[in-house]
Amino acid sequence: SFILVTSENHTMRSKLIYQKAIGGRFEFAAFLGPDPQVPLIGWRKLRTGQICVFMEYLKYGSLSFRPLIFLYC
């Protein structure tokens, strides 16, 4: 078992990547850590937040199109 800690905006994608990589051999929990450049509340008001969320959606959508080995977080 292990705990996966990642920034707020990467949590869902990171969890999916780890689930795919370990194939159910381990149990884990994913927790989010704060990211000052992309705050959970108010990210829409910051340019860095807008870009990061947009890029995260692109990366999340590409999970089914690329092999796991070529995914860079």
Short mmCIF file of N, CA and C in Angstrom, two decimals:
data_model
loop_
_atom_site.label_atom_id
_atom_site.label_comp_id
_atom_site.label_asym_id
_atom_site.label_seq_id
_atom_site.Cartn_x
_atom_site.Cartn_y
_atom_site.Cartn_z
N SER A 1 0.84 -1.19 0.00
CA SER A 1 0.00 0.00 0.00
C SER A 1 0.87 1.24 0.00
N PHE A 2 0.34 2.30 -0.58
CA PHE A 2 1.05 3.57 -0.55
C PHE A 2 0.08 4.72 -0.69
N ILE A 3 0.57 5.92 -0.44
CA ILE A 3 -0.22 7.15 -0.56
C ILE A 3 0.37 7.97 -1.69
N LEU A 4 -0.46 8.37 -2.62
CA LEU A 4 -0.05 9.21 -3.74
C LEU A 4 -0.44 10.65 -3.41
N VAL A 5 0.53 11.54 -3.34
CA VAL A 5 0.28 12.95 -3.07
C VAL A 5 0.68 13.73 -4.31
N THR A 6 -0.23 14.52 -4.83
CA THR A 6 0.02 15.30 -6.03
C THR A 6 -0.70 16.63 -5.92
N SER A 7 -0.44 17.53 -6.84
CA SER A 7 -1.11 18.84 -6.79
C SER A 7 -2.59 18.69 -7.10
N GLU A 8 -3.36 19.68 -6.71
CA GLU A 8 -4.81 19.63 -6.82
C GLU A 8 -5.30 19.31 -8.23
N ASN A 9 -4.68 19.91 -9.21
CA ASN A 9 -5.18 19.75 -10.58
C ASN A 9 -4.71 18.45 -11.25
N HIS A 10 -3.75 17.75 -10.67
CA HIS A 10 -3.26 16.50 -11.27
C HIS A 10 -3.84 15.24 -10.63
N THR A 11 -4.63 15.38 -9.59
CA THR A 11 -5.03 14.23 -8.79
C THR A 11 -5.75 13.15 -9.59
N MET A 12 -6.76 13.52 -10.38
CA MET A 12 -7.53 12.51 -11.10
C MET A 12 -6.68 11.78 -12.13
N ARG A 13 -5.89 12.53 -12.89
CA ARG A 13 -5.07 11.91 -13.92
C ARG A 13 -3.96 11.05 -13.30
N SER A 14 -3.36 11.54 -12.24
CA SER A 14 -2.31 10.77 -11.57
C SER A 14 -2.86 9.47 -11.02
N LYS A 15 -4.04 9.52 -10.44
CA LYS A 15 -4.65 8.31 -9.90
C LYS A 15 -4.91 7.30 -11.02
N LEU A 16 -5.41 7.75 -12.16
CA LEU A 16 -5.66 6.84 -13.28
C LEU A 16 -4.37 6.23 -13.82
N ILE A 17 -3.32 7.03 -13.90
CA ILE A 17 -2.03 6.54 -14.39
C ILE A 17 -1.48 5.46 -13.46
N TYR A 18 -1.54 5.72 -12.15
CA TYR A 18 -1.04 4.74 -11.19
C TYR A 18 -1.89 3.47 -11.19
N GLN A 19 -3.21 3.60 -11.30
CA GLN A 19 -4.06 2.42 -11.37
C GLN A 19 -3.71 1.56 -12.57
N LYS A 20 -3.45 2.21 -13.69
CA LYS A 20 -3.09 1.49 -14.90
C LYS A 20 -1.70 0.85 -14.77
N ALA A 21 -0.78 1.57 -14.15
CA ALA A 21 0.60 1.08 -14.03
C ALA A 21 0.73 -0.10 -13.07
N ILE A 22 0.04 -0.06 -11.94
CA ILE A 22 0.22 -1.12 -10.95
C ILE A 22 -0.76 -2.27 -11.15
N GLY A 23 -1.79 -2.07 -11.96
CA GLY A 23 -2.70 -3.15 -12.32
C GLY A 23 -3.38 -3.85 -11.16
N GLY A 24 -3.69 -3.14 -10.10
CA GLY A 24 -4.40 -3.75 -8.98
C GLY A 24 -3.54 -4.54 -8.02
N ARG A 25 -2.21 -4.49 -8.18
CA ARG A 25 -1.32 -5.25 -7.29
C ARG A 25 -1.18 -4.59 -5.93
N PHE A 26 -1.43 -3.29 -5.86
CA PHE A 26 -1.31 -2.54 -4.61
C PHE A 26 -2.58 -1.73 -4.39
N GLU A 27 -2.85 -1.44 -3.14
CA GLU A 27 -3.90 -0.50 -2.81
C GLU A 27 -3.24 0.83 -2.51
N PHE A 28 -3.89 1.92 -2.94
CA PHE A 28 -3.33 3.23 -2.65
C PHE A 28 -4.43 4.26 -2.53
N ALA A 29 -4.10 5.35 -1.87
CA ALA A 29 -5.01 6.48 -1.73
C ALA A 29 -4.35 7.69 -2.35
N ALA A 30 -5.13 8.51 -3.02
CA ALA A 30 -4.60 9.73 -3.65
C ALA A 30 -5.07 10.95 -2.86
N PHE A 31 -4.13 11.79 -2.51
CA PHE A 31 -4.43 13.01 -1.78
C PHE A 31 -3.86 14.20 -2.54
N LEU A 32 -4.55 15.31 -2.45
CA LEU A 32 -4.09 16.50 -3.16
C LEU A 32 -3.37 17.46 -2.23
N GLY A 33 -2.38 18.10 -2.79
CA GLY A 33 -1.63 19.12 -2.08
C GLY A 33 -1.89 20.46 -2.75
N PRO A 34 -1.79 21.54 -2.02
CA PRO A 34 -2.08 22.85 -2.59
C PRO A 34 -1.03 23.28 -3.63
N ASP A 35 -1.51 23.99 -4.63
CA ASP A 35 -0.63 24.55 -5.66
C ASP A 35 -0.91 26.05 -5.71
N PRO A 36 0.03 26.88 -5.26
CA PRO A 36 -0.23 28.33 -5.19
C PRO A 36 -0.47 28.98 -6.56
N GLN A 37 0.03 28.38 -7.63
CA GLN A 37 -0.18 28.96 -8.96
C GLN A 37 -1.51 28.56 -9.56
N VAL A 38 -2.13 27.50 -9.03
CA VAL A 38 -3.44 27.05 -9.51
C VAL A 38 -4.29 26.73 -8.29
N PRO A 39 -4.82 27.76 -7.62
CA PRO A 39 -5.63 27.49 -6.43
C PRO A 39 -6.94 26.79 -6.79
N LEU A 40 -7.38 25.90 -5.91
CA LEU A 40 -8.61 25.16 -6.14
C LEU A 40 -9.80 26.11 -6.29
N ILE A 41 -9.84 27.13 -5.47
CA ILE A 41 -10.88 28.16 -5.57
C ILE A 41 -10.26 29.38 -6.24
N GLY A 42 -10.84 29.81 -7.34
CA GLY A 42 -10.38 31.00 -8.02
C GLY A 42 -9.39 30.76 -9.15
N TRP A 43 -9.20 29.51 -9.57
CA TRP A 43 -8.24 29.23 -10.65
C TRP A 43 -8.66 29.90 -11.95
N ARG A 44 -9.96 30.14 -12.12
CA ARG A 44 -10.45 30.76 -13.36
C ARG A 44 -9.97 32.20 -13.53
N LYS A 45 -9.63 32.85 -12.43
CA LYS A 45 -9.23 34.25 -12.46
C LYS A 45 -7.74 34.42 -12.81
N LEU A 46 -6.97 33.36 -12.69
CA LEU A 46 -5.54 33.43 -12.94
C LEU A 46 -5.19 32.81 -14.29
N ARG A 47 -4.32 33.46 -15.02
CA ARG A 47 -3.89 32.93 -16.31
C ARG A 47 -3.18 31.57 -16.14
N THR A 48 -2.36 31.46 -15.11
CA THR A 48 -1.68 30.19 -14.86
C THR A 48 -2.68 29.09 -14.56
N GLY A 49 -3.75 29.42 -13.86
CA GLY A 49 -4.78 28.44 -13.56
C GLY A 49 -5.52 28.01 -14.81
N GLN A 50 -5.86 28.95 -15.67
CA GLN A 50 -6.57 28.64 -16.91
C GLN A 50 -5.74 27.72 -17.81
N ILE A 51 -4.46 28.06 -17.96
CA ILE A 51 -3.58 27.27 -18.81
C ILE A 51 -3.39 25.87 -18.23
N CYS A 52 -3.16 25.78 -16.93
CA CYS A 52 -2.91 24.49 -16.30
C CYS A 52 -4.13 23.57 -16.40
N VAL A 53 -5.31 24.11 -16.16
CA VAL A 53 -6.53 23.30 -16.24
C VAL A 53 -6.77 22.86 -17.68
N PHE A 54 -6.56 23.74 -18.64
CA PHE A 54 -6.72 23.39 -20.05
C PHE A 54 -5.75 22.27 -20.44
N MET A 55 -4.49 22.41 -20.05
CA MET A 55 -3.49 21.40 -20.37
C MET A 55 -3.81 20.07 -19.68
N GLU A 56 -4.34 20.15 -18.47
CA GLU A 56 -4.70 18.93 -17.74
C GLU A 56 -5.82 18.18 -18.47
N TYR A 57 -6.81 18.90 -19.00
CA TYR A 57 -7.87 18.25 -19.77
C TYR A 57 -7.30 17.60 -21.03
N LEU A 58 -6.36 18.26 -21.69
CA LEU A 58 -5.74 17.66 -22.88
C LEU A 58 -4.99 16.38 -22.51
N LYS A 59 -4.23 16.43 -21.44
CA LYS A 59 -3.47 15.25 -21.00
C LYS A 59 -4.40 14.13 -20.56
N TYR A 60 -5.46 14.49 -19.86
CA TYR A 60 -6.43 13.48 -19.41
C TYR A 60 -7.08 12.80 -20.60
N GLY A 61 -7.42 13.58 -21.63
CA GLY A 61 -8.03 13.02 -22.82
C GLY A 61 -7.09 12.15 -23.62
N SER A 62 -5.81 12.40 -23.51
CA SER A 62 -4.84 11.63 -24.29
C SER A 62 -4.45 10.31 -23.63
N LEU A 63 -4.96 10.05 -22.43
CA LEU A 63 -4.60 8.81 -21.73
C LEU A 63 -4.94 7.56 -22.54
N SER A 64 -6.03 7.59 -23.27
CA SER A 64 -6.43 6.40 -24.01
C SER A 64 -5.76 6.32 -25.39
N PHE A 65 -5.06 7.36 -25.80
CA PHE A 65 -4.45 7.38 -27.13
C PHE A 65 -2.96 7.09 -27.15
N ARG A 66 -2.29 7.19 -26.00
CA ARG A 66 -0.85 6.97 -25.96
C ARG A 66 -0.51 5.87 -24.98
N PRO A 67 0.55 5.14 -25.23
CA PRO A 67 1.00 4.14 -24.26
C PRO A 67 1.42 4.82 -22.96
N LEU A 68 1.29 4.12 -21.87
CA LEU A 68 1.59 4.67 -20.56
C LEU A 68 3.03 5.15 -20.43
N ILE A 69 3.95 4.50 -21.06
CA ILE A 69 5.37 4.84 -20.93
C ILE A 69 5.68 6.25 -21.47
N PHE A 70 4.85 6.78 -22.35
CA PHE A 70 5.13 8.10 -22.93
C PHE A 70 4.37 9.23 -22.24
N LEU A 71 3.70 8.96 -21.15
CA LEU A 71 3.00 10.00 -20.42
C LEU A 71 3.94 10.70 -19.47
N TYR A 72 4.03 11.97 -19.58
CA TYR A 72 4.86 12.77 -18.70
C TYR A 72 3.96 13.68 -17.90
N CYS A 73 4.11 13.67 -16.58
CA CYS A 73 3.26 14.48 -15.71
C CYS A 73 3.81 15.88 -15.60
#
